[in-house]
């Protein structure tokens, strides 16, 4: 029996397809005493790590007030992720966007990805 | 109740608890085991059950004869049982004898490391790398006094064969049991390489919650 196959997480509907460069909003469940609330963390995904297994995780970077960069690492299949929305698709040319850490303001912008043009003769989808 | 069970290491992974905490787990393909022999006070002077694990198609004649027509298995190991009379020859036993939250010990054969030096084998610090040292980086240092005591004490930690030994890891928590796929998930690591035979021993203890 292969180790990698055993704990293959089912693709969950609450996690859409996303990748580095995308701007996402992670709705994360937070416990405060015995009260639970949802905290959103919005920023650019600067990397996805460890493939598709249960260890998969991703890092979201956001520049908080005062120009302080905040990065949070979320386990992709954490039960504490209530939902995840992709708010913007980014067009980037590498998988790990560590270079963003050294950039500020206008330089740290990411171009928005335009949908690839469909080949001729094929009906355009929704 | 059976005191032990047999399995094969599959590998490690992780599992999420409901509160979001990650638990590192070892996946073990455990059982199904068949009862191949029952030892009783009358015939053997003690009570135990012999388990067969990992079915094979063929065995040599003397070995196959031991199974008395029951399915052949690669491994045979004896484990204790509280009451041998509840078992019958050829009976199949599955992992569902374990329950999540239970603590178990796991016995396996560690990976062989060959002739290992003192840093790898005993965790020595080695010597200084700089200040004009030439060949002391992984050396053991002093191994004792001079004329008094005039000998090297027995049991002194030195280089030598490491691994490939029977190792017991105690108190691993059962995180999940999957009787359909014959899998058991234990919290933490387990000795040996994937596909190595493991003996899972019950302790009768349960995990204390809240950690």
Coordinates of C-alpha atoms in Angstrom, one line a residue:
Chain A
X1 CA 0.0 0.0 0.0
X2 CA 1.3 3.4 -0.9
X3 CA 1.6 5.9 1.9
X4 CA 0.7 8.9 -0.4
X5 CA -2.6 7.4 -1.5
X6 CA -4.1 6.6 1.9
X7 CA -4.9 10.0 3.3
X8 CA -5.8 11.7 0.1
X9 CA -8.1 14.6 1.1
X10 CA -11.3 14.9 -0.9
X11 CA -11.4 18.1 -2.9
X12 CA -13.6 20.2 -0.8
X13 CA -16.1 22.6 -2.3
X14 CA -15.1 25.3 0.1
X15 CA -11.6 25.5 -1.3
X16 CA -11.6 26.8 -4.9
X17 CA -8.7 26.4 -7.2
X18 CA -6.2 29.1 -6.6
X19 CA -2.4 29.6 -6.8
X20 CA 0.4 32.0 -6.3
X21 CA -0.4 35.6 -7.2
X22 CA -4.1 35.3 -6.5
X23 CA -5.6 37.6 -3.9
X24 CA -7.7 35.6 -1.5
X25 CA -9.9 36.1 1.5
X26 CA -9.5 33.4 4.1
X27 CA -12.4 33.1 6.5
X28 CA -10.7 31.6 9.5
X29 CA -12.5 30.3 12.6
X30 CA -11.1 31.6 15.8
X31 CA -12.0 30.5 19.3
X32 CA -12.2 33.0 22.0
X33 CA -12.9 31.3 25.2
X34 CA -16.0 29.3 24.3
X35 CA -17.2 31.7 21.7
X36 CA -16.3 31.2 18.1
X37 CA -16.1 33.8 15.4
X38 CA -14.8 34.1 11.9
X39 CA -11.9 36.3 11.1
X40 CA -11.0 37.2 7.6
X41 CA -7.5 37.5 6.3
X42 CA -7.1 39.0 2.9
X43 CA -3.9 39.1 0.9
X44 CA -1.8 37.8 -1.9
X45 CA -0.9 34.1 -2.0
X46 CA 2.8 34.0 -2.2
X47 CA 3.3 30.3 -2.2
X48 CA 1.6 26.9 -2.1
X49 CA 3.6 24.2 -0.5
X50 CA 3.6 20.4 0.0
X51 CA 1.5 19.4 -2.9
X52 CA -2.0 17.9 -2.6
X53 CA -1.7 15.7 0.5
X54 CA -3.0 16.5 3.9
X55 CA 0.2 18.6 4.7
X56 CA -0.5 21.1 1.9
X57 CA -0.4 24.7 3.0
X58 CA -0.3 28.1 1.6
X59 CA 1.0 31.5 2.6
X60 CA -0.9 34.7 2.4
X61 CA 0.8 38.0 2.5
X62 CA -0.9 41.3 3.2
X63 CA 0.5 44.7 3.9
X64 CA -1.1 46.0 7.0
X65 CA -1.4 49.6 8.0
X66 CA 1.9 51.4 8.4
X67 CA 3.5 49.3 5.6
X68 CA 4.1 46.3 7.8
X69 CA 4.0 43.1 5.9
X70 CA 2.1 40.3 7.5
X71 CA 2.3 36.7 6.3
X72 CA 0.1 33.9 7.5
X73 CA 0.5 30.3 6.7
X74 CA -2.7 28.2 6.5
X75 CA -2.9 24.5 6.3
X76 CA -5.0 24.0 3.1
X77 CA -7.2 21.3 4.7
X78 CA -7.5 22.8 8.1
X79 CA -11.0 22.4 9.5
X80 CA -10.6 25.9 10.9
X81 CA -10.8 27.4 7.4
X82 CA -14.5 28.3 7.1
X83 CA -14.3 29.3 3.5
X84 CA -11.9 30.8 1.0
X85 CA -12.7 33.2 -1.8
X86 CA -10.5 34.2 -4.6
X87 CA -11.1 37.9 -5.1
X88 CA -8.6 38.5 -7.9
X89 CA -6.5 36.3 -10.2
X90 CA -3.0 37.4 -10.5
X91 CA -0.7 36.9 -13.6
X92 CA 2.7 35.9 -12.2
X93 CA 5.6 34.1 -13.8
X94 CA 6.8 32.1 -10.8
X95 CA 5.4 29.8 -8.2
X96 CA 6.9 31.4 -5.1
X97 CA 6.6 35.2 -4.9
X98 CA 9.2 35.8 -2.2
X99 CA 10.4 38.8 -4.2
X100 CA 7.3 40.7 -3.1
X101 CA 8.8 40.9 0.4
X102 CA 11.4 43.3 -0.9
X103 CA 9.0 45.5 -2.7
X104 CA 6.6 48.2 -1.6
X105 CA 3.7 50.2 -2.9
X106 CA 3.4 50.4 -6.7
X107 CA 6.3 48.0 -7.2
X108 CA 4.5 45.3 -5.3
X109 CA 1.5 45.3 -7.6
X110 CA 0.5 42.1 -9.5
X111 CA -1.1 42.3 -12.9
X112 CA -4.5 40.8 -13.1
X113 CA -4.8 37.6 -15.1
X114 CA -7.0 37.9 -18.2
X115 CA -8.8 34.8 -19.2
X116 CA -7.1 32.9 -21.9
X117 CA -8.7 33.4 -25.3
X118 CA -10.7 30.4 -26.4
X119 CA -9.7 28.7 -29.6
X120 CA -11.8 29.6 -32.7
X121 CA -14.9 27.6 -33.3
X122 CA -15.4 26.6 -29.7
X123 CA -18.4 28.1 -28.0
X124 CA -17.5 30.5 -25.3
X125 CA -18.5 29.2 -21.9
X126 CA -20.4 31.0 -19.2
Chain B
X1 CA -9.1 -9.9 24.8
X2 CA -6.1 -10.0 22.6
X3 CA -3.0 -8.3 24.1
X4 CA -1.2 -7.7 20.8
X5 CA -1.7 -7.4 17.1
X6 CA 0.5 -7.4 14.0
X7 CA 0.9 -4.8 11.3
X8 CA 3.2 -3.4 8.7
X9 CA 4.4 0.2 8.6
X10 CA 3.1 2.1 5.7
X11 CA 4.4 5.6 6.3
X12 CA 3.7 8.8 8.0
X13 CA 1.2 11.6 7.4
X14 CA -0.9 14.0 9.4
X15 CA -4.4 14.3 10.5
X16 CA -6.5 17.2 11.7
X17 CA -8.4 17.2 14.9
X18 CA -11.7 19.0 15.0
X19 CA -10.2 22.0 16.7
X20 CA -7.7 22.4 13.9
X21 CA -4.7 20.9 15.7
X22 CA -2.5 18.8 13.5
X23 CA -1.5 15.4 14.7
X24 CA 1.5 13.6 13.1
X25 CA 0.5 10.0 12.5
X26 CA 2.1 6.8 11.4
X27 CA -0.1 4.7 9.2
X28 CA 0.1 1.0 9.9
X29 CA -1.5 -1.7 7.8
X30 CA -2.7 -3.9 10.7
X31 CA -4.1 -7.3 10.2
X32 CA -6.2 -9.1 9.3
X33 CA -4.6 -11.7 11.5
X34 CA -5.6 -15.3 11.8
X35 CA -5.2 -17.5 14.8
X36 CA -2.7 -20.2 13.9
X37 CA -2.2 -21.8 17.2
X38 CA -3.6 -21.6 20.7
X39 CA -1.3 -22.4 23.6
X40 CA -3.0 -23.6 26.8
X41 CA -1.8 -24.5 30.3
X42 CA -2.5 -28.2 29.7
X43 CA -0.4 -28.5 26.5
X44 CA 2.2 -25.7 26.9
X45 CA 2.3 -24.7 30.5
X46 CA 1.1 -21.1 29.7
X47 CA -1.6 -19.4 27.8
X48 CA -1.1 -17.5 24.6
X49 CA -2.3 -17.1 21.0
X50 CA -0.2 -17.3 17.9
X51 CA -1.2 -14.9 15.2
X52 CA -0.5 -15.2 11.5
X53 CA -0.2 -12.0 9.4
X54 CA 0.4 -11.1 5.8
X55 CA -1.0 -13.8 3.5
X56 CA 1.3 -15.7 1.1
X57 CA 0.4 -18.2 -1.6
X58 CA 3.2 -20.7 -1.0
X59 CA 5.3 -21.8 1.9
X60 CA 7.6 -24.8 2.1
X61 CA 6.0 -28.0 3.3
X62 CA 7.2 -28.0 6.9
X63 CA 5.9 -24.5 7.4
X64 CA 2.7 -25.0 5.5
X65 CA 1.9 -28.0 7.7
X66 CA 1.8 -25.8 10.8
X67 CA -1.2 -24.0 9.4
X68 CA -3.3 -27.2 9.2
X69 CA -5.2 -26.1 6.1
X70 CA -5.8 -22.5 7.3
X71 CA -4.6 -19.7 5.0
X72 CA -0.8 -19.3 4.9
X73 CA 0.9 -16.2 6.2
X74 CA 4.4 -14.8 6.1
X75 CA 4.7 -14.0 9.7
X76 CA 3.8 -15.8 12.9
X77 CA 4.0 -14.1 16.3
X78 CA 2.7 -15.1 19.7
X79 CA 0.8 -12.7 21.8
X80 CA -0.8 -12.9 25.2
X81 CA -4.6 -13.1 25.6
X82 CA -6.7 -12.6 28.7
X83 CA -8.8 -15.7 28.0
X84 CA -7.6 -18.1 25.3
X85 CA -10.9 -20.0 25.3
X86 CA -12.6 -17.2 23.4
X87 CA -10.5 -17.9 20.3
X88 CA -10.7 -20.6 17.7
X89 CA -8.1 -21.9 15.3
X90 CA -8.3 -20.1 11.9
X91 CA -10.4 -17.2 13.3
X92 CA -9.8 -13.9 11.6
X93 CA -9.2 -10.8 13.7
X94 CA -9.3 -7.3 12.4
X95 CA -8.0 -3.9 13.6
X96 CA -11.4 -3.0 15.0
X97 CA -10.2 -4.5 18.3
X98 CA -8.5 -1.1 18.8
X99 CA -10.3 2.1 19.7
X100 CA -9.3 5.7 19.1
X101 CA -7.9 7.2 22.3
X102 CA -6.4 4.0 23.5
X103 CA -2.6 3.9 24.2
X104 CA -0.5 1.2 22.7
X105 CA 3.2 0.2 22.6
X106 CA 4.8 -0.6 19.2
X107 CA 7.7 -3.0 18.8
X108 CA 9.6 -3.1 15.6
X109 CA 13.1 -3.5 14.1
X110 CA 14.9 -0.2 13.7
X111 CA 16.6 0.7 10.5
X112 CA 20.1 -0.7 10.3
X113 CA 22.8 2.0 10.3
X114 CA 25.8 -0.2 10.0
X115 CA 29.0 0.6 11.9
X116 CA 28.3 4.0 13.1
X117 CA 30.5 6.5 14.8
X118 CA 30.0 8.0 18.2
X119 CA 28.3 11.2 17.1
X120 CA 25.5 9.4 15.2
X121 CA 25.3 6.5 17.6
X122 CA 25.4 8.2 21.0
X123 CA 24.9 11.8 20.1
X124 CA 28.4 12.9 21.1
X125 CA 29.4 16.5 20.3
X126 CA 32.6 15.7 18.3
X127 CA 35.7 17.9 18.6
X128 CA 36.4 21.5 17.6
X129 CA 36.4 22.2 13.9
X130 CA 38.8 25.1 14.0
X131 CA 41.9 26.2 16.0
X132 CA 44.3 23.9 14.2
X133 CA 42.4 20.7 14.6
X134 CA 43.1 18.2 11.9
X135 CA 41.3 14.9 12.5
X136 CA 39.2 15.4 15.6
X137 CA 35.9 16.6 14.2
X138 CA 34.0 13.4 14.8
X139 CA 36.3 11.8 17.4
X140 CA 35.0 10.5 20.7
X141 CA 37.5 12.3 22.9
X142 CA 39.0 10.7 26.0
X143 CA 37.9 7.2 26.8
X144 CA 39.2 7.1 30.4
X145 CA 42.0 7.7 32.8
X146 CA 45.7 6.5 32.7
X147 CA 47.5 4.2 35.0
X148 CA 44.6 4.5 37.4
X149 CA 42.3 2.7 36.6
X150 CA 44.5 1.2 33.9
X151 CA 41.6 -0.1 31.9
X152 CA 38.7 1.2 29.8
X153 CA 35.4 0.7 31.7
X154 CA 32.9 -1.8 30.4
X155 CA 29.9 -0.3 28.7
X156 CA 31.7 2.8 27.6
X157 CA 29.9 4.4 24.7
X158 CA 32.0 3.9 21.6
X159 CA 31.5 3.5 17.8
X160 CA 29.9 0.2 16.7
X161 CA 26.9 -1.4 15.1
X162 CA 23.8 0.7 15.3
X163 CA 20.2 0.0 14.4
X164 CA 18.7 -3.3 13.2
X165 CA 17.6 -4.0 16.8
X166 CA 14.3 -4.6 18.4
X167 CA 12.9 -1.3 19.6
X168 CA 9.8 -0.6 21.7
X169 CA 8.1 2.7 21.5
X170 CA 5.7 3.1 24.4
X171 CA 2.4 5.0 24.8
X172 CA 1.4 5.9 21.3
X173 CA -2.2 7.1 21.0
X174 CA -4.5 5.5 18.6
X175 CA -5.9 8.3 16.5
X176 CA -8.0 6.5 14.0
X177 CA -9.0 3.0 13.1
X178 CA -10.1 2.0 9.6
X179 CA -11.3 -1.6 9.6
X180 CA -12.4 -1.5 6.0
X181 CA -8.9 -0.8 4.8
X182 CA -7.2 -2.6 7.7
X183 CA -5.4 0.6 8.8
X184 CA -4.6 2.0 12.1
X185 CA -3.2 5.5 12.7
X186 CA -1.0 6.1 15.7
X187 CA 0.3 9.4 16.9
X188 CA 4.0 9.7 16.5
X189 CA 6.8 7.7 14.9
X190 CA 7.4 4.0 14.9
X191 CA 10.7 2.0 14.5
X192 CA 11.8 0.6 11.2
X193 CA 11.3 1.3 7.5
X194 CA 8.1 1.1 5.6
X195 CA 6.9 -2.5 5.1
X196 CA 8.6 -3.5 8.4
X197 CA 6.7 -5.9 10.7
X198 CA 5.4 -4.3 13.8
X199 CA 3.9 -5.7 16.9
X200 CA 1.2 -3.4 18.4
X201 CA 0.8 -4.1 22.1
X202 CA -2.2 -3.0 24.1
X203 CA -1.5 -1.2 27.3
X204 CA -5.0 -0.8 28.7
X205 CA -4.4 2.9 29.1
X206 CA -6.3 5.7 27.5
X207 CA -5.0 9.0 26.4
X208 CA -5.5 11.9 28.7
X209 CA -7.3 14.6 26.9
X210 CA -6.5 18.3 26.9
X211 CA -3.0 18.2 25.6

